Tab-separated table of C-alpha atoms in Angstrom:
chain	number	residue	atom	x	y	z
P	1	MET	CA	-0.008	0.119	-0.124
P	2	HIS	CA	2.673	2.429	0.950
P	3	ARG	CA	4.578	1.468	-2.325
P	4	PHE	CA	1.301	2.347	-4.331
P	5	PHE	CA	1.026	5.821	-2.790
P	6	ALA	CA	4.644	6.488	-3.385
P	7	ALA	CA	4.425	5.639	-6.962
P	8	LEU	CA	1.169	7.810	-7.309
P	9	LEU	CA	2.914	10.682	-5.702
P	10	ALA	CA	5.740	10.526	-8.258
P	11	VAL	CA	3.486	10.154	-11.233
P	12	SER	CA	1.365	13.138	-10.021
P	13	GLY	CA	4.442	15.333	-9.316
P	14	CYS	CA	5.517	14.760	-13.056
P	15	ALA	CA	2.162	15.701	-14.232
P	16	SER	CA	1.543	18.856	-12.247
P	17	ILE	CA	3.340	21.141	-14.231
P	18	ALA	CA	2.003	19.914	-17.523
P	19	GLN	CA	-1.536	19.961	-16.081
P	20	ALA	CA	-1.148	23.635	-15.147
P	21	GLN	CA	0.245	24.520	-18.649
P	22	SER	CA	-2.464	22.816	-20.385
P	23	THR	CA	-5.483	24.730	-18.751
P	24	ASP	CA	-3.794	28.184	-19.300
P	25	PRO	CA	-6.333	30.736	-20.908
P	26	ALA	CA	-6.402	30.619	-24.786
P	27	HIS	CA	-4.682	33.386	-26.680
P	28	THR	CA	-4.185	33.603	-30.294
P	29	GLY	CA	-0.944	34.686	-31.848
P	30	PRO	CA	2.645	33.869	-31.292
P	31	SER	CA	3.878	33.508	-27.532
P	32	LEU	CA	5.673	36.545	-26.025
P	33	THR	CA	9.064	35.530	-24.404
P	34	LEU	CA	10.614	37.767	-21.766
P	35	ASP	CA	13.707	38.388	-24.174
P	36	LYS	CA	11.285	39.533	-26.817
P	37	ALA	CA	9.411	41.867	-24.432
P	38	LEU	CA	12.801	43.282	-23.300
P	39	ASP	CA	13.730	43.864	-27.061
P	40	LEU	CA	10.385	45.622	-27.716
P	41	ALA	CA	10.635	47.837	-24.688
P	42	GLY	CA	14.136	48.952	-25.307
P	43	ALA	CA	13.073	50.237	-28.728
P	44	THR	CA	10.134	52.303	-27.597
P	45	SER	CA	10.887	53.270	-23.864
P	46	PRO	CA	10.653	56.900	-23.173
P	47	SER	CA	13.177	56.648	-20.418
P	48	ILE	CA	15.737	55.357	-22.851
P	49	GLN	CA	15.013	58.060	-25.198
P	50	VAL	CA	15.461	60.638	-22.488
P	51	ALA	CA	18.878	59.154	-21.627
P	52	SER	CA	19.789	59.122	-25.300
P	53	ALA	CA	19.069	62.767	-25.643
P	54	GLY	CA	21.090	63.552	-22.603
P	55	ILE	CA	24.066	61.854	-24.207
P	56	ARG	CA	23.744	63.995	-27.329
P	57	SER	CA	23.408	66.960	-25.123
P	58	THR	CA	26.584	66.413	-23.550
P	59	ASP	CA	28.328	65.758	-26.675
P	60	ALA	CA	27.148	69.190	-27.780
P	61	ALA	CA	28.245	70.743	-24.559
P	62	ARG	CA	31.774	69.204	-25.038
P	63	THR	CA	31.971	70.875	-28.389
P	64	ILE	CA	30.959	74.139	-27.043
P	65	ALA	CA	33.404	73.783	-24.153
P	66	GLY	CA	36.261	73.610	-26.736
P	67	LEU	CA	35.461	76.704	-28.617
P	68	ARG	CA	37.566	79.790	-28.172
P	69	PRO	CA	35.984	83.077	-27.201
P	70	ASN	CA	34.652	85.275	-30.151
P	71	PRO	CA	36.408	88.368	-31.212
P	72	SER	CA	34.396	91.664	-30.961
P	73	ILE	CA	34.397	94.598	-33.389
P	74	VAL	CA	34.777	97.799	-31.543
P	75	THR	CA	33.670	101.178	-32.725
P	76	GLN	CA	34.379	104.354	-30.862
P	77	THR	CA	33.758	107.977	-31.888
P	78	GLU	CA	35.330	110.859	-29.817
P	79	ASN	CA	35.057	114.664	-29.711
P	80	VAL	CA	31.438	114.882	-30.673
P	81	THR	CA	28.287	117.093	-29.299
P	82	GLY	CA	30.727	119.407	-27.456
P	83	SER	CA	31.165	123.159	-27.463
P	84	GLY	CA	33.063	125.381	-29.704
P	85	GLN	CA	34.926	123.622	-32.450
P	86	TYR	CA	33.629	120.263	-30.974
P	87	ARG	CA	29.980	121.121	-31.592
P	88	GLY	CA	28.301	118.557	-33.643
P	89	LEU	CA	30.356	115.988	-35.503
P	90	ARG	CA	32.842	118.525	-37.130
P	91	SER	CA	35.833	117.362	-34.897
P	92	ALA	CA	34.748	113.786	-34.630
P	93	GLU	CA	37.425	111.164	-34.427
P	94	THR	CA	36.330	107.709	-35.074
P	95	THR	CA	38.259	104.346	-34.089
P	96	VAL	CA	37.460	101.042	-35.558
P	97	GLY	CA	39.057	98.016	-34.134
P	98	LEU	CA	39.156	94.366	-33.296
P	99	GLU	CA	39.179	93.059	-29.650
P	100	LEU	CA	40.183	89.583	-29.018
P	101	PRO	CA	39.709	87.999	-25.710
P	102	VAL	CA	42.760	85.735	-24.685
P	103	GLU	CA	41.955	82.999	-22.101
P	104	LEU	CA	44.677	82.349	-19.504
P	105	GLY	CA	45.157	79.544	-16.806
P	106	GLY	CA	43.927	76.662	-18.883
P	107	LYS	CA	40.241	77.737	-18.855
P	108	ARG	CA	39.518	75.912	-22.126
P	109	SER	CA	41.024	72.582	-21.142
P	110	ALA	CA	39.090	72.923	-17.665
P	111	ARG	CA	35.935	73.426	-19.537
P	112	ILE	CA	36.610	70.476	-21.748
P	113	ALA	CA	37.471	68.226	-18.669
P	114	VAL	CA	34.210	69.068	-17.011
P	115	ALA	CA	32.069	68.450	-20.262
P	116	GLY	CA	33.977	65.285	-20.714
P	117	ALA	CA	33.247	64.101	-17.147
P	118	ARG	CA	29.534	65.047	-17.595
P	119	GLY	CA	29.529	63.101	-20.780
P	120	GLN	CA	30.710	59.925	-18.971
P	121	ARG	CA	28.048	60.463	-16.450
P	122	ALA	CA	25.413	60.809	-19.209
P	123	VAL	CA	26.592	57.413	-20.637
P	124	ILE	CA	26.217	55.754	-17.216
P	125	ALA	CA	22.802	57.438	-16.803
P	126	ALA	CA	21.652	55.852	-20.098
P	127	ALA	CA	22.922	52.528	-18.780
P	128	VAL	CA	20.990	52.989	-15.629
P	129	ALA	CA	17.950	53.886	-17.592
P	130	ARG	CA	18.230	50.546	-19.642
P	131	ALA	CA	18.664	48.702	-16.568
P	132	ASP	CA	15.659	50.262	-14.814
P	133	VAL	CA	13.598	49.588	-17.977
P	134	ARG	CA	14.702	45.978	-18.013
P	135	LEU	CA	13.710	45.566	-14.397
P	136	ALA	CA	10.291	47.206	-14.822
P	137	VAL	CA	9.551	45.065	-18.017
P	138	THR	CA	10.599	41.962	-16.215
P	139	GLN	CA	8.457	42.810	-13.190
P	140	SER	CA	5.490	43.529	-15.452
P	141	TYR	CA	6.047	40.187	-17.212
P	142	ILE	CA	6.041	38.501	-13.963
P	143	GLU	CA	2.938	39.931	-12.823
P	144	ALA	CA	1.168	39.032	-16.087
P	145	ILE	CA	2.372	35.518	-16.081
P	146	ALA	CA	1.534	35.096	-12.455
P	147	ALA	CA	-1.972	36.386	-13.135
P	148	GLU	CA	-2.420	34.190	-15.915
P	149	ARG	CA	-1.551	31.204	-13.711
P	150	ARG	CA	-3.808	32.419	-11.085
P	151	LEU	CA	-6.606	32.531	-13.467
P	152	THR	CA	-5.824	28.914	-14.573
P	153	THR	CA	-5.908	27.782	-11.056
P	154	ALA	CA	-9.146	29.726	-10.435
P	155	GLY	CA	-10.756	28.004	-13.493
P	156	GLU	CA	-9.521	24.569	-12.289
P	157	GLN	CA	-10.846	25.124	-8.752
P	158	SER	CA	-14.241	26.368	-10.218
P	159	GLY	CA	-14.568	23.153	-12.332
P	160	ILE	CA	-13.565	21.109	-9.227
P	161	ALA	CA	-16.318	22.934	-7.170
P	162	THR	CA	-18.917	22.313	-9.918
P	163	GLY	CA	-18.128	18.620	-9.843
P	164	ALA	CA	-18.205	18.658	-6.151
P	165	LEU	CA	-21.779	20.289	-6.295
P	166	ARG	CA	-22.880	17.522	-8.741
P	167	ALA	CA	-21.646	14.696	-6.463
P	168	ALA	CA	-23.363	16.449	-3.416
P	169	ARG	CA	-26.751	16.495	-5.246
P	170	VAL	CA	-26.258	12.756	-6.252
P	171	ARG	CA	-25.680	11.895	-2.539
P	172	VAL	CA	-28.626	14.039	-1.354
P	173	LYS	CA	-30.974	12.455	-3.983
P	174	ALA	CA	-29.778	9.095	-2.894
P	175	GLY	CA	-30.551	9.827	0.828
P	176	ARG	CA	-26.749	9.372	1.749
P	177	ALA	CA	-26.388	13.013	2.894
P	178	SER	CA	-28.431	15.878	4.120
P	179	PRO	CA	-29.351	18.855	1.929
P	180	MET	CA	-27.012	20.958	3.795
P	181	GLU	CA	-24.122	19.272	1.859
P	182	GLU	CA	-25.647	20.546	-1.345
P	183	GLN	CA	-26.037	23.970	0.011
P	184	ARG	CA	-22.318	24.073	1.283
P	185	ALA	CA	-21.399	22.783	-2.159
P	186	GLU	CA	-23.243	25.697	-3.970
P	187	VAL	CA	-21.642	28.149	-1.672
P	188	VAL	CA	-18.131	26.762	-2.696
P	189	ARG	CA	-19.146	26.923	-6.368
P	190	ILE	CA	-20.390	30.436	-6.100
P	191	ASN	CA	-17.206	31.631	-4.460
P	192	ALA	CA	-15.035	29.763	-6.961
P	193	GLU	CA	-16.771	31.530	-10.048
P	194	ALA	CA	-16.352	34.862	-8.130
P	195	ALA	CA	-12.640	34.072	-7.846
P	196	VAL	CA	-12.432	33.343	-11.605
P	197	GLU	CA	-14.083	36.830	-12.468
P	198	ARG	CA	-11.560	38.463	-10.108
P	199	ALA	CA	-8.566	36.533	-11.540
P	200	THR	CA	-9.796	37.538	-14.964
P	201	ARG	CA	-9.958	41.221	-14.164
P	202	THR	CA	-6.291	40.904	-12.586
P	203	GLN	CA	-5.041	39.141	-15.672
P	204	GLU	CA	-6.287	41.758	-18.033
P	205	VAL	CA	-4.789	44.717	-16.060
P	206	ALA	CA	-1.477	42.720	-15.798
P	207	ARG	CA	-1.355	42.050	-19.612
P	208	GLY	CA	-2.277	45.822	-20.300
P	209	ASN	CA	0.334	47.129	-18.047
P	210	LEU	CA	2.821	44.782	-19.878
P	211	ALA	CA	1.575	45.892	-23.228
P	212	ARG	CA	2.021	49.463	-22.357
P	213	ARG	CA	5.526	48.811	-21.389
P	214	ILE	CA	6.491	47.035	-24.697
P	215	GLY	CA	4.348	49.601	-26.837
P	216	GLN	CA	2.101	46.926	-28.500
P	217	PRO	CA	-0.760	44.694	-27.526
P	218	ILE	CA	-0.280	41.135	-26.409
P	219	THR	CA	-2.191	38.618	-28.386
P	220	GLY	CA	-0.211	35.385	-27.611
P	221	LYS	CA	0.685	33.305	-24.593
P	222	LEU	CA	3.543	34.043	-22.215
P	223	ASP	CA	6.450	31.848	-21.591
P	224	LEU	CA	5.145	29.645	-18.776
P	225	ALA	CA	8.203	27.236	-19.049
P	226	TRP	CA	10.302	30.167	-18.061
P	227	PHE	CA	8.065	30.954	-15.097
P	228	ASP	CA	8.401	27.278	-13.857
P	229	ARG	CA	12.128	27.284	-14.175
P	230	VAL	CA	14.079	27.846	-10.739
P	231	SER	CA	17.808	28.223	-10.737
P	232	GLY	CA	20.348	29.673	-8.469
P	233	TYR	CA	19.620	27.603	-5.437
P	234	GLY	CA	22.982	27.218	-3.814
P	235	PRO	CA	25.952	29.197	-2.618
P	236	THR	CA	25.727	32.957	-3.197
P	237	GLN	CA	27.798	34.460	-5.881
P	238	LEU	CA	30.863	36.870	-5.160
P	239	ILE	CA	30.139	39.882	-7.054
P	240	ASP	CA	32.475	42.881	-6.940
P	241	PRO	CA	30.377	46.033	-5.925
P	242	GLY	CA	32.925	48.447	-7.703
P	243	SER	CA	31.927	46.976	-11.136
P	244	THR	CA	28.271	47.682	-10.726
P	245	LEU	CA	26.529	50.567	-12.200
P	246	THR	CA	25.841	52.242	-8.939
P	247	MET	CA	29.412	52.543	-7.997
P	248	THR	CA	30.364	53.557	-11.494
P	249	ALA	CA	28.068	56.426	-11.331
P	250	ALA	CA	29.170	57.351	-7.924
P	251	ARG	CA	32.957	57.541	-9.249
P	252	ALA	CA	31.749	59.521	-12.126
P	253	ASP	CA	30.359	61.958	-9.868
P	254	VAL	CA	33.490	62.325	-8.041
P	255	ALA	CA	35.337	62.697	-11.321
P	256	THR	CA	32.950	65.599	-12.416
P	257	ALA	CA	33.689	67.193	-8.961
P	258	ASP	CA	37.286	67.122	-9.422
P	259	ALA	CA	36.959	68.648	-12.852
P	260	GLN	CA	34.904	71.443	-11.377
P	261	VAL	CA	37.681	72.110	-8.890
P	262	GLY	CA	40.086	72.428	-11.917
P	263	LEU	CA	37.886	74.813	-13.580
P	264	ALA	CA	37.349	76.946	-10.398
P	265	ARG	CA	41.124	77.146	-10.169
P	266	SER	CA	41.685	78.096	-13.747
P	267	GLN	CA	39.129	80.885	-13.288
P	268	ARG	CA	41.245	82.662	-10.768
P	269	ILE	CA	43.629	83.855	-13.400
P	270	PRO	CA	41.975	86.948	-15.153
P	271	ASP	CA	41.829	86.751	-18.950
P	272	ILE	CA	43.145	89.844	-20.924
P	273	ARG	CA	41.795	91.444	-24.035
P	274	LEU	CA	43.836	92.646	-26.860
P	275	SER	CA	42.607	95.270	-29.214
P	276	ALA	CA	43.871	96.695	-32.473
P	277	GLY	CA	42.328	99.317	-34.706
P	278	ALA	CA	42.502	102.395	-36.808
P	279	ARG	CA	41.572	106.037	-36.011
P	280	ARG	CA	40.816	108.694	-38.266
P	281	LEU	CA	42.092	112.231	-37.143
P	282	ALA	CA	39.657	114.810	-38.063
P	283	ALA	CA	42.055	117.721	-37.970
P	284	THR	CA	44.292	116.385	-40.800
P	285	ASN	CA	42.049	113.669	-42.107
P	286	ASP	CA	44.809	111.183	-41.568
P	287	THR	CA	44.543	107.609	-40.144
P	288	ALA	CA	46.692	106.142	-37.243
P	289	ALA	CA	46.796	102.695	-35.787
P	290	VAL	CA	45.636	102.150	-32.126
P	291	PHE	CA	46.603	99.118	-29.902
P	292	GLY	CA	45.176	98.430	-26.396
P	293	VAL	CA	45.309	95.824	-23.632
P	294	SER	CA	42.806	95.296	-20.940
P	295	ILE	CA	43.521	93.379	-17.866
P	296	PRO	CA	40.932	93.059	-14.984
P	297	PHE	CA	42.000	93.798	-11.564
P	298	PRO	CA	40.548	91.124	-9.193
P	299	ILE	CA	39.892	93.120	-6.013
P	300	PHE	CA	36.440	91.954	-4.841
P	301	ASN	CA	36.175	88.458	-6.336
P	302	ASN	CA	39.540	86.674	-6.543
P	303	GLY	CA	38.069	83.367	-7.187
P	304	SER	CA	38.827	81.768	-3.883
P	305	ALA	CA	35.245	81.364	-2.687
P	306	ALA	CA	34.369	79.547	-5.974
P	307	ILE	CA	37.385	77.197	-5.363
P	308	ALA	CA	36.254	76.555	-1.843
P	309	GLN	CA	32.788	75.855	-2.958
P	310	ALA	CA	34.036	73.385	-5.639
P	311	ARG	CA	36.295	71.600	-3.104
P	312	ALA	CA	33.479	71.228	-0.639
P	313	GLU	CA	31.341	69.661	-3.392
P	314	ARG	CA	34.135	67.387	-4.351
P	315	ASP	CA	34.514	66.286	-0.759
P	316	GLN	CA	30.809	65.540	-0.528
P	317	SER	CA	30.891	63.438	-3.637
P	318	ASP	CA	33.758	61.499	-2.424
P	319	ALA	CA	32.047	60.877	0.924
P	320	MET	CA	28.770	59.845	-0.806
P	321	SER	CA	30.678	57.399	-3.007
P	322	ARG	CA	31.981	55.798	0.120
P	323	VAL	CA	28.568	55.640	1.590
P	324	ILE	CA	27.190	54.012	-1.538
P	325	ALA	CA	30.041	51.581	-1.513
P	326	ILE	CA	29.136	50.275	1.827
P	327	GLU	CA	25.284	50.284	0.947
P	328	THR	CA	25.847	48.602	-2.426
P	329	ALA	CA	27.966	45.798	-0.857
P	330	GLN	CA	25.227	45.231	1.701
P	331	ALA	CA	22.491	45.178	-0.939
P	332	ILE	CA	23.964	42.728	-3.113
P	333	ALA	CA	24.796	40.420	-0.124
P	334	ALA	CA	21.109	40.758	0.988
P	335	SER	CA	19.785	40.177	-2.708
P	336	GLU	CA	21.887	37.043	-3.100
P	337	ALA	CA	20.476	35.613	0.114
P	338	GLU	CA	16.906	36.639	-0.857
P	339	VAL	CA	17.353	34.945	-4.343
P	340	ALA	CA	18.671	31.712	-2.598
P	341	ASN	CA	15.840	31.717	-0.144
P	342	ALA	CA	13.054	32.535	-2.701
P	343	ALA	CA	14.439	29.698	-4.920
P	344	MET	CA	14.229	27.247	-2.105
P	345	THR	CA	10.626	28.278	-1.271
P	346	ALA	CA	9.580	28.114	-4.970
P	347	LEU	CA	11.118	24.637	-5.290
P	348	THR	CA	9.525	23.470	-2.070
P	349	ALA	CA	5.932	25.142	-2.795
P	350	SER	CA	5.790	23.946	-6.475
P	351	GLY	CA	7.181	20.562	-5.785
P	352	PRO	CA	6.624	18.165	-2.845
P	353	ALA	CA	3.980	20.317	-1.090
P	354	LEU	CA	1.873	20.535	-4.294
P	355	VAL	CA	2.079	17.092	-5.294
P	356	ALA	CA	0.984	15.972	-1.721
P	357	ALA	CA	-1.997	18.418	-1.624
P	358	GLN	CA	-3.099	17.333	-5.262
P	359	GLU	CA	-2.966	13.753	-4.340
P	360	ALA	CA	-4.908	14.369	-1.210
P	361	ALA	CA	-7.508	16.270	-2.985
P	362	ARG	CA	-7.949	13.607	-5.574
P	363	ILE	CA	-8.334	10.880	-2.928
P	364	ALA	CA	-10.906	13.022	-1.133
P	365	ARG	CA	-13.068	13.536	-4.161
P	366	ILE	CA	-12.999	9.553	-4.981
P	367	GLY	CA	-13.648	8.837	-1.259
P	368	TYR	CA	-16.432	11.476	-1.151
P	369	ARG	CA	-18.124	10.228	-4.407
P	370	GLU	CA	-17.903	6.551	-2.931
P	371	GLY	CA	-19.237	7.682	0.483
P	372	LYS	CA	-16.065	7.025	2.267
P	373	PHE	CA	-15.275	10.621	3.303
P	374	GLY	CA	-17.434	13.250	4.679
P	375	GLN	CA	-18.050	16.626	2.701
P	376	LEU	CA	-15.797	18.509	5.353
P	377	ASP	CA	-12.961	16.215	4.492
P	378	LEU	CA	-13.436	17.108	0.931
P	379	LEU	CA	-13.741	20.771	1.497
P	380	ASP	CA	-10.614	20.961	3.714
P	381	ALA	CA	-8.701	19.039	1.200
P	382	GLU	CA	-9.718	21.396	-1.729
P	383	ARG	CA	-9.025	24.355	0.398
P	384	THR	CA	-5.560	23.178	1.227
P	385	LEU	CA	-4.859	22.421	-2.600
P	386	SER	CA	-6.090	25.933	-3.427
P	387	GLU	CA	-3.886	27.573	-0.857
P	388	ILE	CA	-0.801	25.727	-1.764
P	389	ARG	CA	-1.408	26.410	-5.381
P	390	ALA	CA	-1.535	30.018	-4.846
P	391	ALA	CA	1.227	29.711	-2.639
P	392	ALA	CA	3.433	28.022	-5.265
P	393	ILE	CA	2.467	30.813	-7.849
P	394	ASP	CA	3.324	33.471	-5.360
P	395	ALA	CA	6.669	31.650	-4.567
P	396	LEU	CA	7.688	31.459	-8.228
P	397	ALA	CA	6.693	35.100	-8.775
P	398	ALA	CA	8.630	36.189	-5.780
P	399	TYR	CA	11.717	34.190	-6.760
P	400	HIS	CA	11.734	35.721	-10.313
P	401	ASP	CA	11.343	39.280	-8.808
P	402	ALA	CA	14.149	38.685	-6.487
P	403	GLN	CA	16.309	37.550	-9.288
P	404	ALA	CA	15.371	40.541	-11.485
P	405	ARG	CA	16.045	43.085	-8.791
P	406	ARG	CA	19.402	41.157	-7.937
P	407	ASP	CA	20.316	41.447	-11.700
P	408	ARG	CA	19.470	45.118	-11.637
P	409	LEU	CA	21.701	45.648	-8.606
P	410	THR	CA	24.553	43.804	-10.021
P	411	THR	CA	24.347	45.196	-13.619
P	412	ALA	CA	27.888	45.666	-14.929
P	413	ALA	CA	28.905	49.342	-16.021
P	414	PRO	CA	29.342	50.044	-19.686
P	415	ASP	CA	32.779	50.694	-21.330
P	416	LEU	CA	33.327	54.558	-20.881
P	417	THR	CA	35.926	54.691	-23.553
P	418	ARG	CA	34.667	57.163	-26.083
P	419	ASP	CA	36.191	58.914	-28.941
């Protein structure tokens, strides 16, 4: 007898996943895998478009930073609108010249360094946007496929409740049970049908949310085999926090702050303006060359306050990067443990526990029809099966969600080598 039940458990364990897949809601069109959903979302996501525009903006800013100051055309008229011989324009002397600003202290190279650092930060921001979109699409996919599984389970439970109601009616008509059993079975059936309606609405919302993420309607099935697949149950991986997007972004912020310090230092040295022109002398109608040099005199603002501000912001970025390093290492360790625990829970919930509950419910149905078990025994077995099925779906969804969040946290930084 024990060998018979062991063999029965093994057979039902192999058939449990196939049974769940065979009762999925019908959808026309090709199936939508997670990889396909990620590709579609990457091509239409506004967040990625925003990040791409940010890269183009920093590229333009770097070009602007490398430009030299424009020269100026200077025109000056003297000895006009005075008195005596200087009345009106009779003694006017006009000077026309060209003024050229000359940057000193390495301001141009400092601007280019700041623009280059901001450009690398924009590249990292684009990678962060892609990683965030990947996480959001994966989570929407998990919600949609879990909702589809819940609808399948609710439909199966509704069918079971309808069968139990028919069995109760047969027992009542045969005089083997009281009418109370039929009423209880009717209540269970009504509740099961209501659960189907709720699951249907939830599935429609989840598929709609996924469709909005990928930018097109979903007409086919989702990848149920991917949802059932559990991996990563074992020792945690050793991941270097320094290679993650979060730490790379923090280092880029420090590099930008360093460049800002260099720019502030370069601005302490005042620029000069060289001018050259020609003057027409009204008295003799001759022309003479005019040369000039303009040098600012930094009395009130010598740039020391700007340097102090830039250094403080650099210290702030450096301290923040150390904080982020600690928090990232802790988050990675916690996520690895969470993935391992979720994998163990999913394997347990969708494996031996589900197989045992399915077999117990099957035996209870047979025994109830044959009059060997009471209705309360049947209802208890069915309720247990329903709860374990729901727990198995929740466990699989939690596992995939934990894995997606771990992958987002450990996403490697892009290559920052740019022409």
